[in-house]
């Protein structure tokens, strides 16, 4: 959810608003004649269903980027920055979990590719685990490059000939 774009929020809100608008339009075109208070109950139910559908649309729009099914350059860049910063601080890349490694594996296996099946069974994973199928060496290599560049910047810059400035 931290990686959601404004377009994801717009899609979710449009889905949420679509249900009540369509229900009201259908009532205008072909009245149901449910009697006093009947349409209010229908609208409350429509709002509840539309809220769930709007959230699922928002979530799915965002999660499809992690699977690479939608344009995701911004998310890849942000992920690299976040993970490299964690490596530099000496923190675990994917956070700390109070669960055993076995239970972390169970959570990872149970939630793999669930973003694709959100409309069939909404299944969310709230467990920190290291089993994302990502080669984490890229984060460590980038952190090493950045720390080396920072070290060189602190020691002073060198000229093109390799001698320190001012020498």
mmCIF file of C-alpha atoms in Angstrom, residues 23-24 42 47 49 53 79 105 108-109 111 114 157:
data_model
loop_
_atom_site.group_PDB
_atom_site.id
_atom_site.type_symbol
_atom_site.label_atom_id
_atom_site.label_comp_id
_atom_site.label_asym_id
_atom_site.label_seq_id
_atom_site.Cartn_x
_atom_site.Cartn_y
_atom_site.Cartn_z
ATOM 1 C CA UNK A 23 -27.994 1.501 -8.681
ATOM 2 C CA UNK A 24 -29.536 4.991 -8.509
ATOM 3 C CA UNK A 42 -30.619 -1.579 -1.026
ATOM 4 C CA UNK A 47 -22.355 1.032 -0.605
ATOM 5 C CA UNK A 49 -20.317 -4.046 -1.634
ATOM 6 C CA UNK A 53 -14.915 -3.752 -4.633
ATOM 7 C CA UNK A 79 12.427 -0.625 -3.739
ATOM 8 C CA UNK A 105 7.749 -20.238 4.728
ATOM 9 C CA UNK A 108 5.142 -17.118 1.870
ATOM 10 C CA UNK A 109 3.841 -20.229 0.098
ATOM 11 C CA UNK A 111 0.367 -15.962 -0.332
ATOM 12 C CA UNK A 114 -2.472 -14.153 -4.438
ATOM 13 C CA UNK A 157 38.122 14.511 -4.485
#
